[in-house]
Amino acid sequence: KNLSLVINELNQLKLIDVDRGEIRPRTQIDFNKLGQKILKEIGDPMVHEIYKNDIFNWLNSLDLSSRTKANRLNTLGEILGFAVSKGYCADNVVSALTSRERKELHGSLDKQTSEIGFLNIDQAEMLLKAALKYKELDLLGAVTLGLFCGIRTEEIKRLEWTKVNLEKKIVTISEDIAKKRRIRNVTIPANAISWLELCLKRKGMVTRHNHANDYQKRFSKLWRLAQKDYGVDEPIKWIHNGMRHSFGTYHYALYSDPIRTCKELGHKYNEDDVLFTHYRALMDESQA
C-alpha cells in the first residue's frame, strides 16, 4: 500500500480509540497533522519500498530542530510498525536504525536540555500579579498550579477545582487527564495555597478552555500585559514549558532530592536523567 493509505487506515483506528476513550482526541489530531507533514515531505511511496537511504535523504533535507526531526522519525516508525503488523511490508526500517544512525539523522537530543529555561523571581512575581490583576483572563489558578506545583499545561486545561484540595494540600491529577495515564497527587505548598485562595470562583474548571487556541491566546496576552505593567523595556520571549521547568528547577535546588522532584512532576525516577542533570547546574539552594 501507499504511505498515504496506511496513514489514513491508522488514523481511522485512532479515531475509534478516541470514541472508546482509550486515547485523547489531541493524540489523534497530532498524529494526523504529523502524518500529513511527513507525506508532504517524503512523498507517497509504497511502504515496502521505503529504504534507509530514503529516510536519510528525507530528514537531512529538513531544516528543523533535533527534537522535531526525532518526532518525525518516531511517527514514521509507528506508521511502518503498523504496516508490518498488517502485512503491507516485511520490515520497519525505522526500528532497525542503530542509535548511532539516529543521532546522525537528527543530532543529539541531549543538546535540547541547553534550551531549558526558567523564570527568575521577578518574572514569576510579575506573571502572578498580572494573573491576579487581569481576572477576566481566568489564569490565576493555572499560573499558580504551573509555577508552584509543576502541573503540565495540558493537564491544567482539563483540571477541575474539585481535584484541588486546599485542606489536604494536594492536587489530584487523575488518570483521564494525566500524561501517560499516570495518576498522581501533587503537593500544594503554602505559598501556592495563598495564591489559590485569591481565586474568586473555585468551581468548575480551573481555567476555561473554549477552543483549541483559547488558553494559549489568553496566556500570551497575560505575558504581554505582565511585562507592560512592570515596565520591561525589551519584550521577553516566553520560555517553552516555562512554568513547569521553573518548578522543577527551584524544587530540585531547594530539596536536592531527585526522587521527590520526579514524583511531583509525574516522572519515573531516572526517566529524565539528562533533564535533572541539567537542573542541578542551574541554581543553588539559596536562590531556590
mmCIF file of C-alpha atoms in Angstrom:
data_model
loop_
_atom_site.group_PDB
_atom_site.id
_atom_site.type_symbol
_atom_site.label_atom_id
_atom_site.label_comp_id
_atom_site.label_asym_id
_atom_site.label_seq_id
_atom_site.Cartn_x
_atom_site.Cartn_y
_atom_site.Cartn_z
ATOM 1 C CA LYS A 1 0.000 0.000 0.000
ATOM 2 C CA ASN A 2 0.961 3.602 -0.474
ATOM 3 C CA LEU A 3 2.092 5.507 2.596
ATOM 4 C CA SER A 4 -0.957 7.796 2.420
ATOM 5 C CA LEU A 5 -3.345 4.830 2.614
ATOM 6 C CA VAL A 6 -1.518 3.343 5.591
ATOM 7 C CA ILE A 7 -1.567 6.679 7.428
ATOM 8 C CA ASN A 8 -5.287 7.034 6.746
ATOM 9 C CA GLU A 9 -6.007 3.485 7.930
ATOM 10 C CA LEU A 10 -4.067 4.009 11.158
ATOM 11 C CA ASN A 11 -5.721 7.387 11.691
ATOM 12 C CA GLN A 12 -9.169 5.788 11.372
ATOM 13 C CA LEU A 13 -8.233 3.285 14.071
ATOM 14 C CA LYS A 14 -7.097 6.129 16.296
ATOM 15 C CA LEU A 15 -10.481 7.812 15.813
ATOM 16 C CA ILE A 16 -12.115 4.616 17.054
ATOM 17 C CA ASP A 17 -9.748 4.629 20.044
ATOM 18 C CA VAL A 18 -10.862 8.202 20.791
ATOM 19 C CA ASP A 19 -14.511 7.131 20.771
ATOM 20 C CA ARG A 20 -13.674 4.302 23.161
ATOM 21 C CA GLY A 21 -11.832 6.674 25.468
ATOM 22 C CA GLU A 22 -8.564 4.787 25.004
ATOM 23 C CA ILE A 23 -6.656 7.825 23.715
ATOM 24 C CA ARG A 24 -7.280 11.561 23.904
ATOM 25 C CA PRO A 25 -8.586 13.485 20.874
ATOM 26 C CA ARG A 26 -5.386 15.570 20.913
ATOM 27 C CA THR A 27 -3.318 12.412 20.346
ATOM 28 C CA GLN A 28 -5.243 11.558 17.190
ATOM 29 C CA ILE A 29 -5.162 15.142 15.919
ATOM 30 C CA ASP A 30 -1.408 15.419 16.466
ATOM 31 C CA PHE A 31 -0.801 12.098 14.703
ATOM 32 C CA ASN A 32 -2.880 13.120 11.704
ATOM 33 C CA LYS A 33 -1.143 16.502 11.391
ATOM 34 C CA LEU A 34 2.298 14.950 11.640
ATOM 35 C CA GLY A 35 1.365 12.188 9.208
ATOM 36 C CA GLN A 36 0.288 14.774 6.619
ATOM 37 C CA LYS A 37 3.538 16.698 7.094
ATOM 38 C CA ILE A 38 5.548 13.525 6.529
ATOM 39 C CA LEU A 39 3.566 12.821 3.358
ATOM 40 C CA LYS A 40 4.243 16.312 2.049
ATOM 41 C CA GLU A 41 7.958 15.970 2.756
ATOM 42 C CA ILE A 42 8.659 12.380 1.757
ATOM 43 C CA GLY A 43 6.040 11.898 -0.959
ATOM 44 C CA ASP A 44 3.709 8.928 -1.216
ATOM 45 C CA PRO A 45 5.831 5.821 -1.836
ATOM 46 C CA MET A 46 4.734 2.238 -1.373
ATOM 47 C CA VAL A 47 5.540 1.379 2.220
ATOM 48 C CA HIS A 48 7.515 -1.717 1.242
ATOM 49 C CA GLU A 49 9.721 0.492 -0.931
ATOM 50 C CA ILE A 50 10.837 2.859 1.855
ATOM 51 C CA TYR A 51 14.502 2.195 2.486
ATOM 52 C CA LYS A 52 17.053 3.512 4.935
ATOM 53 C CA ASN A 53 18.556 5.777 2.296
ATOM 54 C CA ASP A 54 15.158 7.399 1.729
ATOM 55 C CA ILE A 55 14.903 8.236 5.428
ATOM 56 C CA PHE A 56 18.374 9.791 5.458
ATOM 57 C CA ASN A 57 17.608 11.895 2.372
ATOM 58 C CA TRP A 58 14.276 12.984 3.857
ATOM 59 C CA LEU A 59 15.458 14.085 7.289
ATOM 60 C CA ASN A 60 18.696 15.606 6.026
ATOM 61 C CA SER A 61 16.676 17.856 3.732
ATOM 62 C CA LEU A 62 14.700 19.353 6.640
ATOM 63 C CA ASP A 63 15.828 22.495 8.428
ATOM 64 C CA LEU A 64 14.269 21.568 11.763
ATOM 65 C CA SER A 65 15.391 21.119 15.368
ATOM 66 C CA SER A 66 16.721 17.798 16.627
ATOM 67 C CA ARG A 67 13.587 17.190 18.672
ATOM 68 C CA THR A 68 11.256 17.937 15.730
ATOM 69 C CA LYS A 69 13.223 15.594 13.467
ATOM 70 C CA ALA A 70 13.117 12.896 16.134
ATOM 71 C CA ASN A 71 9.334 13.307 16.408
ATOM 72 C CA ARG A 72 9.022 12.928 12.640
ATOM 73 C CA LEU A 73 11.144 9.777 12.737
ATOM 74 C CA ASN A 74 9.205 8.255 15.633
ATOM 75 C CA THR A 75 5.879 8.886 13.898
ATOM 76 C CA LEU A 76 7.101 7.269 10.690
ATOM 77 C CA GLY A 77 8.321 4.360 12.819
ATOM 78 C CA GLU A 78 4.829 3.976 14.287
ATOM 79 C CA ILE A 79 3.297 4.037 10.786
ATOM 80 C CA LEU A 80 5.702 1.448 9.411
ATOM 81 C CA GLY A 81 5.282 -0.720 12.506
ATOM 82 C CA PHE A 82 1.537 -0.734 11.826
ATOM 83 C CA ALA A 83 2.227 -1.559 8.168
ATOM 84 C CA VAL A 84 4.329 -4.564 9.208
ATOM 85 C CA SER A 85 1.554 -5.793 11.517
ATOM 86 C CA LYS A 86 -0.908 -5.632 8.596
ATOM 87 C CA GLY A 87 1.454 -7.393 6.209
ATOM 88 C CA TYR A 88 1.948 -4.373 3.931
ATOM 89 C CA CYS A 89 5.720 -4.590 4.289
ATOM 90 C CA ALA A 90 8.171 -7.053 5.756
ATOM 91 C CA ASP A 91 10.345 -4.743 7.831
ATOM 92 C CA ASN A 92 10.188 -1.492 9.766
ATOM 93 C CA VAL A 93 13.328 0.276 8.606
ATOM 94 C CA VAL A 94 12.988 2.912 11.336
ATOM 95 C CA SER A 95 13.110 0.377 14.176
ATOM 96 C CA ALA A 96 16.182 -1.152 12.521
ATOM 97 C CA LEU A 97 18.144 2.100 12.804
ATOM 98 C CA THR A 98 21.008 1.984 15.280
ATOM 99 C CA SER A 99 21.389 4.642 17.976
ATOM 100 C CA ARG A 100 24.387 5.994 16.056
ATOM 101 C CA GLU A 101 22.314 6.293 12.878
ATOM 102 C CA ARG A 102 19.504 8.035 14.756
ATOM 103 C CA LYS A 103 21.981 10.510 16.204
ATOM 104 C CA GLU A 104 23.356 11.098 12.727
ATOM 105 C CA LEU A 105 19.829 11.717 11.415
ATOM 106 C CA HIS A 106 18.566 14.202 13.994
ATOM 107 C CA GLY A 107 21.533 15.091 16.152
ATOM 108 C CA SER A 108 21.926 14.564 19.866
ATOM 109 C CA LEU A 109 18.738 15.188 21.825
ATOM 110 C CA ASP A 110 20.883 15.886 24.879
ATOM 111 C CA LYS A 111 21.603 19.275 23.361
ATOM 112 C CA GLN A 112 17.956 20.150 23.794
ATOM 113 C CA THR A 113 18.487 20.456 27.551
ATOM 114 C CA SER A 114 20.548 23.586 26.911
ATOM 115 C CA GLU A 115 17.335 25.212 25.724
ATOM 116 C CA ILE A 116 15.576 24.569 29.033
ATOM 117 C CA GLY A 117 14.894 27.845 30.761
ATOM 118 C CA PHE A 118 13.085 29.043 33.849
ATOM 119 C CA LEU A 119 11.610 32.231 35.211
ATOM 120 C CA ASN A 120 13.607 34.267 37.684
ATOM 121 C CA ILE A 121 11.876 35.528 40.836
ATOM 122 C CA ASP A 122 10.955 38.913 39.325
ATOM 123 C CA GLN A 123 9.443 37.290 36.236
ATOM 124 C CA ALA A 124 7.429 34.817 38.320
ATOM 125 C CA GLU A 125 6.200 37.689 40.502
ATOM 126 C CA MET A 126 5.102 39.845 37.585
ATOM 127 C CA LEU A 127 3.291 36.892 35.989
ATOM 128 C CA LEU A 128 1.408 36.079 39.188
ATOM 129 C CA LYS A 129 0.469 39.688 39.892
ATOM 130 C CA ALA A 130 -0.771 40.149 36.332
ATOM 131 C CA ALA A 131 -2.863 36.962 36.629
ATOM 132 C CA LEU A 132 -4.389 38.408 39.805
ATOM 133 C CA LYS A 133 -4.991 41.826 38.242
ATOM 134 C CA TYR A 134 -6.494 40.678 34.946
ATOM 135 C CA LYS A 135 -9.171 38.382 36.364
ATOM 136 C CA GLU A 136 -11.050 38.352 33.062
ATOM 137 C CA LEU A 137 -8.268 36.186 31.599
ATOM 138 C CA ASP A 138 -9.115 33.447 34.149
ATOM 139 C CA LEU A 139 -5.492 32.372 34.612
ATOM 140 C CA LEU A 140 -4.566 32.895 38.276
ATOM 141 C CA GLY A 141 -5.307 29.264 39.187
ATOM 142 C CA ALA A 142 -3.468 27.975 36.134
ATOM 143 C CA VAL A 143 -0.380 30.115 36.731
ATOM 144 C CA THR A 144 -0.256 29.204 40.415
ATOM 145 C CA LEU A 145 -0.519 25.460 39.764
ATOM 146 C CA GLY A 146 2.022 25.690 36.937
ATOM 147 C CA LEU A 147 4.637 27.627 38.916
ATOM 148 C CA PHE A 148 4.251 26.123 42.385
ATOM 149 C CA CYS A 149 3.145 22.576 41.515
ATOM 150 C CA GLY A 150 4.712 21.967 38.095
ATOM 151 C CA ILE A 151 1.473 20.712 36.569
ATOM 152 C CA ARG A 152 1.584 20.395 32.789
ATOM 153 C CA THR A 153 -0.359 22.933 30.734
ATOM 154 C CA GLU A 154 -2.388 20.211 29.016
ATOM 155 C CA GLU A 155 -3.319 18.807 32.432
ATOM 156 C CA ILE A 156 -4.265 22.250 33.755
ATOM 157 C CA LYS A 157 -6.601 22.779 30.795
ATOM 158 C CA ARG A 158 -8.619 19.710 31.834
ATOM 159 C CA LEU A 159 -8.338 20.126 35.605
ATOM 160 C CA GLU A 160 -11.419 20.748 37.755
ATOM 161 C CA TRP A 161 -11.419 22.611 41.045
ATOM 162 C CA THR A 162 -12.828 19.505 42.764
ATOM 163 C CA LYS A 163 -9.366 17.953 42.279
ATOM 164 C CA VAL A 164 -7.659 20.860 44.091
ATOM 165 C CA ASN A 165 -7.915 20.142 47.828
ATOM 166 C CA LEU A 166 -6.621 23.097 49.826
ATOM 167 C CA GLU A 167 -7.307 21.405 53.156
ATOM 168 C CA LYS A 168 -5.260 18.313 52.347
ATOM 169 C CA LYS A 169 -2.826 20.458 50.316
ATOM 170 C CA ILE A 170 -2.858 18.187 47.276
ATOM 171 C CA VAL A 171 -3.909 18.345 43.640
ATOM 172 C CA THR A 172 -5.068 15.021 42.214
ATOM 173 C CA ILE A 173 -4.094 14.526 38.580
ATOM 174 C CA SER A 174 -6.470 11.750 37.639
ATOM 175 C CA GLU A 175 -5.827 9.085 35.044
ATOM 176 C CA ASP A 176 -8.120 10.690 32.474
ATOM 177 C CA ILE A 177 -6.029 13.872 32.257
ATOM 178 C CA ALA A 178 -2.534 12.678 33.265
ATOM 179 C CA LYS A 179 0.129 12.214 30.623
ATOM 180 C CA LYS A 180 0.737 8.505 30.027
ATOM 181 C CA ARG A 181 -2.319 7.870 32.273
ATOM 182 C CA ARG A 182 -0.191 8.063 35.442
ATOM 183 C CA ILE A 183 -2.425 9.191 38.276
ATOM 184 C CA ARG A 184 -0.603 11.253 40.915
ATOM 185 C CA ASN A 185 -1.120 13.548 43.866
ATOM 186 C CA VAL A 186 0.868 16.784 43.728
ATOM 187 C CA THR A 187 1.737 18.709 46.877
ATOM 188 C CA ILE A 188 0.411 22.267 47.146
ATOM 189 C CA PRO A 189 2.950 24.357 49.082
ATOM 190 C CA ALA A 190 1.822 27.086 51.496
ATOM 191 C CA ASN A 191 2.617 29.954 49.117
ATOM 192 C CA ALA A 192 0.522 28.335 46.378
ATOM 193 C CA ILE A 193 -2.424 27.978 48.752
ATOM 194 C CA SER A 194 -2.224 31.720 49.495
ATOM 195 C CA TRP A 195 -2.488 32.486 45.776
ATOM 196 C CA LEU A 196 -5.218 29.913 45.124
ATOM 197 C CA GLU A 197 -7.341 31.408 47.894
ATOM 198 C CA LEU A 198 -7.376 34.636 45.861
ATOM 199 C CA CYS A 199 -9.220 32.877 43.027
ATOM 200 C CA LEU A 200 -12.762 34.191 43.383
ATOM 201 C CA LYS A 201 -14.576 31.266 41.780
ATOM 202 C CA ARG A 202 -13.236 27.848 42.651
ATOM 203 C CA LYS A 203 -15.911 25.830 40.883
ATOM 204 C CA GLY A 204 -15.943 24.036 37.557
ATOM 205 C CA MET A 205 -12.730 24.110 35.530
ATOM 206 C CA VAL A 206 -9.558 25.685 36.914
ATOM 207 C CA THR A 207 -9.352 27.725 33.710
ATOM 208 C CA ARG A 208 -11.673 27.943 30.743
ATOM 209 C CA HIS A 209 -10.637 26.278 27.509
ATOM 210 C CA ASN A 210 -13.347 27.011 24.965
ATOM 211 C CA HIS A 211 -11.453 26.119 21.787
ATOM 212 C CA ALA A 212 -8.085 24.836 20.607
ATOM 213 C CA ASN A 213 -6.202 28.143 20.922
ATOM 214 C CA ASP A 214 -8.247 29.737 23.696
ATOM 215 C CA TYR A 215 -5.825 29.087 26.557
ATOM 216 C CA GLN A 216 -2.721 29.975 24.557
ATOM 217 C CA LYS A 217 -4.180 33.274 23.326
ATOM 218 C CA ARG A 218 -5.136 34.349 26.833
ATOM 219 C CA PHE A 219 -1.798 33.285 28.267
ATOM 220 C CA SER A 220 0.148 35.164 25.572
ATOM 221 C CA LYS A 221 -1.900 38.259 26.331
ATOM 222 C CA LEU A 222 -1.220 37.861 30.066
ATOM 223 C CA TRP A 223 2.553 37.629 29.460
ATOM 224 C CA ARG A 224 2.472 40.803 27.359
ATOM 225 C CA LEU A 225 0.432 42.675 29.973
ATOM 226 C CA ALA A 226 2.685 41.466 32.780
ATOM 227 C CA GLN A 227 5.740 42.902 31.039
ATOM 228 C CA LYS A 228 3.968 46.149 30.229
ATOM 229 C CA ASP A 229 2.892 46.657 33.847
ATOM 230 C CA TYR A 230 6.438 46.050 35.059
ATOM 231 C CA GLY A 231 7.904 48.452 32.509
ATOM 232 C CA VAL A 232 10.000 45.842 30.720
ATOM 233 C CA ASP A 233 11.950 47.668 28.013
ATOM 234 C CA GLU A 234 12.779 44.747 25.725
ATOM 235 C CA PRO A 235 9.972 42.172 25.325
ATOM 236 C CA ILE A 236 10.890 38.834 26.891
ATOM 237 C CA LYS A 237 10.054 35.806 24.793
ATOM 238 C CA TRP A 238 8.085 33.232 26.731
ATOM 239 C CA ILE A 239 10.068 30.120 27.627
ATOM 240 C CA HIS A 240 8.586 26.873 26.308
ATOM 241 C CA ASN A 241 7.179 24.976 29.309
ATOM 242 C CA GLY A 242 8.483 27.883 31.385
ATOM 243 C CA MET A 243 6.307 27.351 34.463
ATOM 244 C CA ARG A 244 6.907 23.595 34.684
ATOM 245 C CA HIS A 245 10.662 23.979 34.124
ATOM 246 C CA SER A 246 10.749 26.726 36.731
ATOM 247 C CA PHE A 247 9.057 24.434 39.243
ATOM 248 C CA GLY A 248 11.457 21.568 38.522
ATOM 249 C CA THR A 249 14.480 23.870 38.748
ATOM 250 C CA TYR A 250 13.548 25.505 42.047
ATOM 251 C CA HIS A 251 12.162 22.327 43.616
ATOM 252 C CA TYR A 252 15.283 20.289 42.965
ATOM 253 C CA ALA A 253 17.591 23.084 44.119
ATOM 254 C CA LEU A 254 15.575 23.507 47.327
ATOM 255 C CA TYR A 255 15.303 19.849 48.318
ATOM 256 C CA SER A 256 18.250 18.191 46.470
ATOM 257 C CA ASP A 257 16.026 15.141 46.152
ATOM 258 C CA PRO A 258 15.602 13.905 42.549
ATOM 259 C CA ILE A 259 13.137 11.189 43.575
ATOM 260 C CA ARG A 260 10.913 13.750 45.295
ATOM 261 C CA THR A 261 11.080 16.141 42.335
ATOM 262 C CA CYS A 262 10.359 13.317 39.868
ATOM 263 C CA LYS A 263 7.351 12.270 41.951
ATOM 264 C CA GLU A 264 5.899 15.779 41.959
ATOM 265 C CA LEU A 265 6.451 16.143 38.209
ATOM 266 C CA GLY A 266 4.886 12.766 37.472
ATOM 267 C CA HIS A 267 8.073 11.205 36.122
ATOM 268 C CA LYS A 268 9.541 7.839 36.900
ATOM 269 C CA TYR A 269 12.865 8.281 38.669
ATOM 270 C CA ASN A 270 15.724 8.414 36.124
ATOM 271 C CA GLU A 271 13.216 8.682 33.270
ATOM 272 C CA ASP A 272 14.567 12.160 32.598
ATOM 273 C CA ASP A 273 18.099 11.724 33.902
ATOM 274 C CA VAL A 274 19.570 14.238 31.458
ATOM 275 C CA LEU A 275 16.917 16.769 32.415
ATOM 276 C CA PHE A 276 17.697 16.507 36.092
ATOM 277 C CA THR A 277 21.419 16.604 35.473
ATOM 278 C CA HIS A 278 20.773 19.921 33.771
ATOM 279 C CA TYR A 279 18.551 21.173 36.620
ATOM 280 C CA ARG A 280 21.350 20.521 39.086
ATOM 281 C CA ALA A 281 23.572 23.052 37.352
ATOM 282 C CA LEU A 282 21.062 25.882 37.144
ATOM 283 C CA MET A 283 20.996 27.318 40.655
ATOM 284 C CA ASP A 284 21.942 26.712 44.272
ATOM 285 C CA GLU A 285 19.791 26.249 47.358
ATOM 286 C CA SER A 286 19.982 29.872 48.450
ATOM 287 C CA GLN A 287 18.438 31.036 45.176
ATOM 288 C CA ALA A 288 15.679 28.433 45.481
#
